[in-house]
Amino acid sequence: MEEAGADFGFPGEQLGLPKEGPNSIARPGRRLGALAVDWALCVLIAYGLITHGYGPATSNWALGIFFVLSVLTVGTVGSTPGKRLFGLRVVALETGTVSPGRALLRTVLLCLAIPALIWDRDGRGLHDRLAKTVEVRI
């Protein structure tokens, strides 16, 4: 039987990544789970330490905390607490490690939300493509 269309291979194949296991492309479920953990942590910090329960300001502070958390942790150790919990890390395609500048660009685009919602066939968001990074399993 003949298949219609072109065979693009598995996600990450064009990037030289394995199909499964360590260093394979992170799946959407794990990525969303890690994001949920990171966001919950940032909301908790904003609510408890900064706004003291004042609801309207909590989400704005949480976004600022998320920004700082992401830039610092991805730019140094390659993963946020949520990513670590879900067994993920961010790597640069050329070097393997994410520089602070690349982490800053990636996080700015991630906080804008729209670039993160536009995915390619490898499951990389536009924020990862522009920063030349990829989120992989540990």
mmCIF file with all atom_site columns, N, CA, C and O in Angstrom, residues 20 30-31 38 44 49 53 56 61 65 67 81-82 87 91-93 96 100 103 110-111 114 119 122 130 134-136:
data_model
loop_
_atom_site.group_PDB
_atom_site.id
_atom_site.type_symbol
_atom_site.label_atom_id
_atom_site.label_alt_id
_atom_site.label_comp_id
_atom_site.label_asym_id
_atom_site.label_entity_id
_atom_site.label_seq_id
_atom_site.pdbx_PDB_ins_code
_atom_site.Cartn_x
_atom_site.Cartn_y
_atom_site.Cartn_z
_atom_site.occupancy
_atom_site.B_iso_or_equiv
_atom_site.pdbx_formal_charge
_atom_site.auth_seq_id
_atom_site.auth_comp_id
_atom_site.auth_asym_id
_atom_site.auth_atom_id
_atom_site.pdbx_PDB_model_num
ATOM 1   N N  . GLU A 1 20  ? 13.689 8.392  20.483 1.00 0.00 ? 20  GLU A N  1
ATOM 2   C CA . GLU A 1 20  ? 13.201 8.194  21.844 1.00 0.00 ? 20  GLU A CA 1
ATOM 3   C C  . GLU A 1 20  ? 14.351 8.262  22.825 1.00 0.00 ? 20  GLU A C  1
ATOM 4   O O  . GLU A 1 20  ? 15.509 8.168  22.438 1.00 0.00 ? 20  GLU A O  1
ATOM 5   N N  . ARG A 1 30  ? 4.542  16.775 28.469 1.00 0.00 ? 30  ARG A N  1
ATOM 6   C CA . ARG A 1 30  ? 5.578  17.082 29.462 1.00 0.00 ? 30  ARG A CA 1
ATOM 7   C C  . ARG A 1 30  ? 5.882  18.572 29.496 1.00 0.00 ? 30  ARG A C  1
ATOM 8   O O  . ARG A 1 30  ? 6.096  19.154 30.558 1.00 0.00 ? 30  ARG A O  1
ATOM 9   N N  . ARG A 1 31  ? 5.927  19.186 28.339 1.00 0.00 ? 31  ARG A N  1
ATOM 10  C CA . ARG A 1 31  ? 6.217  20.622 28.269 1.00 0.00 ? 31  ARG A CA 1
ATOM 11  C C  . ARG A 1 31  ? 5.136  21.431 28.966 1.00 0.00 ? 31  ARG A C  1
ATOM 12  O O  . ARG A 1 31  ? 5.428  22.357 29.721 1.00 0.00 ? 31  ARG A O  1
ATOM 13  N N  . ASP A 1 38  ? 5.861  25.477 36.826 1.00 0.00 ? 38  ASP A N  1
ATOM 14  C CA . ASP A 1 38  ? 6.592  26.744 36.939 1.00 0.00 ? 38  ASP A CA 1
ATOM 15  C C  . ASP A 1 38  ? 5.649  27.914 37.194 1.00 0.00 ? 38  ASP A C  1
ATOM 16  O O  . ASP A 1 38  ? 5.931  28.777 38.028 1.00 0.00 ? 38  ASP A O  1
ATOM 17  N N  . LEU A 1 44  ? 2.427  31.309 43.402 1.00 0.00 ? 44  LEU A N  1
ATOM 18  C CA . LEU A 1 44  ? 2.549  31.122 44.846 1.00 0.00 ? 44  LEU A CA 1
ATOM 19  C C  . LEU A 1 44  ? 3.518  32.129 45.464 1.00 0.00 ? 44  LEU A C  1
ATOM 20  O O  . LEU A 1 44  ? 3.230  32.737 46.499 1.00 0.00 ? 44  LEU A O  1
ATOM 21  N N  . LEU A 1 49  ? 4.470  36.294 48.893 1.00 0.00 ? 49  LEU A N  1
ATOM 22  C CA . LEU A 1 49  ? 5.574  37.165 49.296 1.00 0.00 ? 49  LEU A CA 1
ATOM 23  C C  . LEU A 1 49  ? 5.475  38.613 48.818 1.00 0.00 ? 49  LEU A C  1
ATOM 24  O O  . LEU A 1 49  ? 6.076  39.497 49.422 1.00 0.00 ? 49  LEU A O  1
ATOM 25  N N  . GLY A 1 53  ? -1.865 38.406 48.880 1.00 0.00 ? 53  GLY A N  1
ATOM 26  C CA . GLY A 1 53  ? -3.252 38.040 48.636 1.00 0.00 ? 53  GLY A CA 1
ATOM 27  C C  . GLY A 1 53  ? -4.043 39.023 47.807 1.00 0.00 ? 53  GLY A C  1
ATOM 28  O O  . GLY A 1 53  ? -5.214 38.788 47.536 1.00 0.00 ? 53  GLY A O  1
ATOM 29  N N  . PRO A 1 56  ? -5.689 41.113 41.982 1.00 0.00 ? 56  PRO A N  1
ATOM 30  C CA . PRO A 1 56  ? -5.436 41.726 40.678 1.00 0.00 ? 56  PRO A CA 1
ATOM 31  C C  . PRO A 1 56  ? -3.950 41.891 40.328 1.00 0.00 ? 56  PRO A C  1
ATOM 32  O O  . PRO A 1 56  ? -3.573 41.828 39.170 1.00 0.00 ? 56  PRO A O  1
ATOM 33  N N  . TRP A 1 61  ? 2.699  40.169 38.780 1.00 0.00 ? 61  TRP A N  1
ATOM 34  C CA . TRP A 1 61  ? 3.933  39.829 39.493 1.00 0.00 ? 61  TRP A CA 1
ATOM 35  C C  . TRP A 1 61  ? 4.387  38.416 39.133 1.00 0.00 ? 61  TRP A C  1
ATOM 36  O O  . TRP A 1 61  ? 5.586  38.168 38.998 1.00 0.00 ? 61  TRP A O  1
ATOM 37  N N  . ILE A 1 65  ? 8.036  37.272 37.819 1.00 0.00 ? 65  ILE A N  1
ATOM 38  C CA . ILE A 1 65  ? 8.817  36.231 38.498 1.00 0.00 ? 65  ILE A CA 1
ATOM 39  C C  . ILE A 1 65  ? 9.129  35.090 37.545 1.00 0.00 ? 65  ILE A C  1
ATOM 40  O O  . ILE A 1 65  ? 10.253 34.578 37.522 1.00 0.00 ? 65  ILE A O  1
ATOM 41  N N  . PHE A 1 67  ? 9.453  35.305 34.338 1.00 0.00 ? 67  PHE A N  1
ATOM 42  C CA . PHE A 1 67  ? 10.476 35.807 33.427 1.00 0.00 ? 67  PHE A CA 1
ATOM 43  C C  . PHE A 1 67  ? 11.871 35.674 34.045 1.00 0.00 ? 67  PHE A C  1
ATOM 44  O O  . PHE A 1 67  ? 12.780 35.112 33.427 1.00 0.00 ? 67  PHE A O  1
ATOM 45  N N  . PRO A 1 81  ? 12.604 24.707 37.450 1.00 0.00 ? 81  PRO A N  1
ATOM 46  C CA . PRO A 1 81  ? 12.194 23.645 38.377 1.00 0.00 ? 81  PRO A CA 1
ATOM 47  C C  . PRO A 1 81  ? 11.141 22.703 37.774 1.00 0.00 ? 81  PRO A C  1
ATOM 48  O O  . PRO A 1 81  ? 11.215 21.482 37.958 1.00 0.00 ? 81  PRO A O  1
ATOM 49  N N  . GLY A 1 82  ? 10.177 23.253 37.044 1.00 0.00 ? 82  GLY A N  1
ATOM 50  C CA . GLY A 1 82  ? 9.166  22.414 36.405 1.00 0.00 ? 82  GLY A CA 1
ATOM 51  C C  . GLY A 1 82  ? 9.754  21.502 35.345 1.00 0.00 ? 82  GLY A C  1
ATOM 52  O O  . GLY A 1 82  ? 9.396  20.325 35.245 1.00 0.00 ? 82  GLY A O  1
ATOM 53  N N  . GLY A 1 87  ? 11.684 16.045 33.779 1.00 0.00 ? 87  GLY A N  1
ATOM 54  C CA . GLY A 1 87  ? 12.786 15.423 33.057 1.00 0.00 ? 87  GLY A CA 1
ATOM 55  C C  . GLY A 1 87  ? 13.099 16.073 31.723 1.00 0.00 ? 87  GLY A C  1
ATOM 56  O O  . GLY A 1 87  ? 13.393 15.384 30.745 1.00 0.00 ? 87  GLY A O  1
ATOM 57  N N  . VAL A 1 91  ? 18.334 23.030 25.298 1.00 0.00 ? 91  VAL A N  1
ATOM 58  C CA . VAL A 1 91  ? 19.699 23.026 24.778 1.00 0.00 ? 91  VAL A CA 1
ATOM 59  C C  . VAL A 1 91  ? 19.770 23.886 23.519 1.00 0.00 ? 91  VAL A C  1
ATOM 60  O O  . VAL A 1 91  ? 18.791 24.014 22.791 1.00 0.00 ? 91  VAL A O  1
ATOM 61  N N  . ALA A 1 92  ? 20.923 24.482 23.291 1.00 0.00 ? 92  ALA A N  1
ATOM 62  C CA . ALA A 1 92  ? 21.170 25.221 22.055 1.00 0.00 ? 92  ALA A CA 1
ATOM 63  C C  . ALA A 1 92  ? 21.576 24.209 20.984 1.00 0.00 ? 92  ALA A C  1
ATOM 64  O O  . ALA A 1 92  ? 22.289 23.248 21.271 1.00 0.00 ? 92  ALA A O  1
ATOM 65  N N  . LEU A 1 93  ? 21.119 24.411 19.777 1.00 0.00 ? 93  LEU A N  1
ATOM 66  C CA . LEU A 1 93  ? 21.408 23.454 18.709 1.00 0.00 ? 93  LEU A CA 1
ATOM 67  C C  . LEU A 1 93  ? 22.892 23.364 18.392 1.00 0.00 ? 93  LEU A C  1
ATOM 68  O O  . LEU A 1 93  ? 23.414 22.287 18.157 1.00 0.00 ? 93  LEU A O  1
ATOM 69  N N  . GLY A 1 96  ? 24.906 23.095 22.561 1.00 0.00 ? 96  GLY A N  1
ATOM 70  C CA . GLY A 1 96  ? 24.394 22.205 23.587 1.00 0.00 ? 96  GLY A CA 1
ATOM 71  C C  . GLY A 1 96  ? 24.037 22.919 24.876 1.00 0.00 ? 96  GLY A C  1
ATOM 72  O O  . GLY A 1 96  ? 23.179 22.470 25.615 1.00 0.00 ? 96  GLY A O  1
ATOM 73  N N  . PRO A 1 100 ? 23.174 32.906 28.531 1.00 0.00 ? 100 PRO A N  1
ATOM 74  C CA . PRO A 1 100 ? 22.196 33.815 29.138 1.00 0.00 ? 100 PRO A CA 1
ATOM 75  C C  . PRO A 1 100 ? 21.469 34.700 28.106 1.00 0.00 ? 100 PRO A C  1
ATOM 76  O O  . PRO A 1 100 ? 20.268 34.940 28.235 1.00 0.00 ? 100 PRO A O  1
ATOM 77  N N  . ALA A 1 103 ? 18.898 32.579 26.417 1.00 0.00 ? 103 ALA A N  1
ATOM 78  C CA . ALA A 1 103 ? 17.816 32.321 27.374 1.00 0.00 ? 103 ALA A CA 1
ATOM 79  C C  . ALA A 1 103 ? 16.921 33.556 27.502 1.00 0.00 ? 103 ALA A C  1
ATOM 80  O O  . ALA A 1 103 ? 15.698 33.432 27.609 1.00 0.00 ? 103 ALA A O  1
ATOM 81  N N  . LEU A 1 110 ? 8.693  33.661 24.857 1.00 0.00 ? 110 LEU A N  1
ATOM 82  C CA . LEU A 1 110 ? 7.784  32.772 25.575 1.00 0.00 ? 110 LEU A CA 1
ATOM 83  C C  . LEU A 1 110 ? 6.742  33.574 26.351 1.00 0.00 ? 110 LEU A C  1
ATOM 84  O O  . LEU A 1 110 ? 5.555  33.238 26.348 1.00 0.00 ? 110 LEU A O  1
ATOM 85  N N  . CYS A 1 111 ? 7.155  34.662 26.986 1.00 0.00 ? 111 CYS A N  1
ATOM 86  C CA . CYS A 1 111 ? 6.229  35.483 27.760 1.00 0.00 ? 111 CYS A CA 1
ATOM 87  C C  . CYS A 1 111 ? 5.232  36.234 26.868 1.00 0.00 ? 111 CYS A C  1
ATOM 88  O O  . CYS A 1 111 ? 4.160  36.619 27.338 1.00 0.00 ? 111 CYS A O  1
ATOM 89  N N  . ILE A 1 114 ? 2.263  34.190 22.023 1.00 0.00 ? 114 ILE A N  1
ATOM 90  C CA . ILE A 1 114 ? 1.946  33.817 20.639 1.00 0.00 ? 114 ILE A CA 1
ATOM 91  C C  . ILE A 1 114 ? 3.070  33.013 19.986 1.00 0.00 ? 114 ILE A C  1
ATOM 92  O O  . ILE A 1 114 ? 2.805  31.971 19.387 1.00 0.00 ? 114 ILE A O  1
ATOM 93  N N  . TRP A 1 119 ? 3.947  26.145 16.394 1.00 0.00 ? 119 TRP A N  1
ATOM 94  C CA . TRP A 1 119 ? 4.886  25.018 16.438 1.00 0.00 ? 119 TRP A CA 1
ATOM 95  C C  . TRP A 1 119 ? 5.243  24.550 15.042 1.00 0.00 ? 119 TRP A C  1
ATOM 96  O O  . TRP A 1 119 ? 4.436  24.631 14.118 1.00 0.00 ? 119 TRP A O  1
ATOM 97  N N  . ASP A 1 122 ? 8.584  19.554 14.245 1.00 0.00 ? 122 ASP A N  1
ATOM 98  C CA . ASP A 1 122 ? 9.393  18.911 15.280 1.00 0.00 ? 122 ASP A CA 1
ATOM 99  C C  . ASP A 1 122 ? 8.860  19.195 16.685 1.00 0.00 ? 122 ASP A C  1
ATOM 100 O O  . ASP A 1 122 ? 9.432  18.728 17.658 1.00 0.00 ? 122 ASP A O  1
ATOM 101 N N  . LEU A 1 130 ? 13.515 30.747 16.953 1.00 0.00 ? 130 LEU A N  1
ATOM 102 C CA . LEU A 1 130 ? 14.227 32.024 16.863 1.00 0.00 ? 130 LEU A CA 1
ATOM 103 C C  . LEU A 1 130 ? 15.452 32.092 17.777 1.00 0.00 ? 130 LEU A C  1
ATOM 104 O O  . LEU A 1 130 ? 16.440 32.734 17.452 1.00 0.00 ? 130 LEU A O  1
ATOM 105 N N  . VAL A 1 134 ? 16.195 23.938 21.574 1.00 0.00 ? 134 VAL A N  1
ATOM 106 C CA . VAL A 1 134 ? 15.222 22.857 21.513 1.00 0.00 ? 134 VAL A CA 1
ATOM 107 C C  . VAL A 1 134 ? 15.063 22.293 22.924 1.00 0.00 ? 134 VAL A C  1
ATOM 108 O O  . VAL A 1 134 ? 16.028 22.264 23.689 1.00 0.00 ? 134 VAL A O  1
ATOM 109 N N  . GLU A 1 135 ? 13.846 21.894 23.252 1.00 0.00 ? 135 GLU A N  1
ATOM 110 C CA . GLU A 1 135 ? 13.587 21.308 24.563 1.00 0.00 ? 135 GLU A CA 1
ATOM 111 C C  . GLU A 1 135 ? 13.627 19.790 24.411 1.00 0.00 ? 135 GLU A C  1
ATOM 112 O O  . GLU A 1 135 ? 12.887 19.233 23.590 1.00 0.00 ? 135 GLU A O  1
ATOM 113 N N  . VAL A 1 136 ? 14.488 19.148 25.177 1.00 0.00 ? 136 VAL A N  1
ATOM 114 C CA . VAL A 1 136 ? 14.690 17.709 25.047 1.00 0.00 ? 136 VAL A CA 1
ATOM 115 C C  . VAL A 1 136 ? 14.488 17.003 26.390 1.00 0.00 ? 136 VAL A C  1
ATOM 116 O O  . VAL A 1 136 ? 14.478 17.631 27.439 1.00 0.00 ? 136 VAL A O  1
#
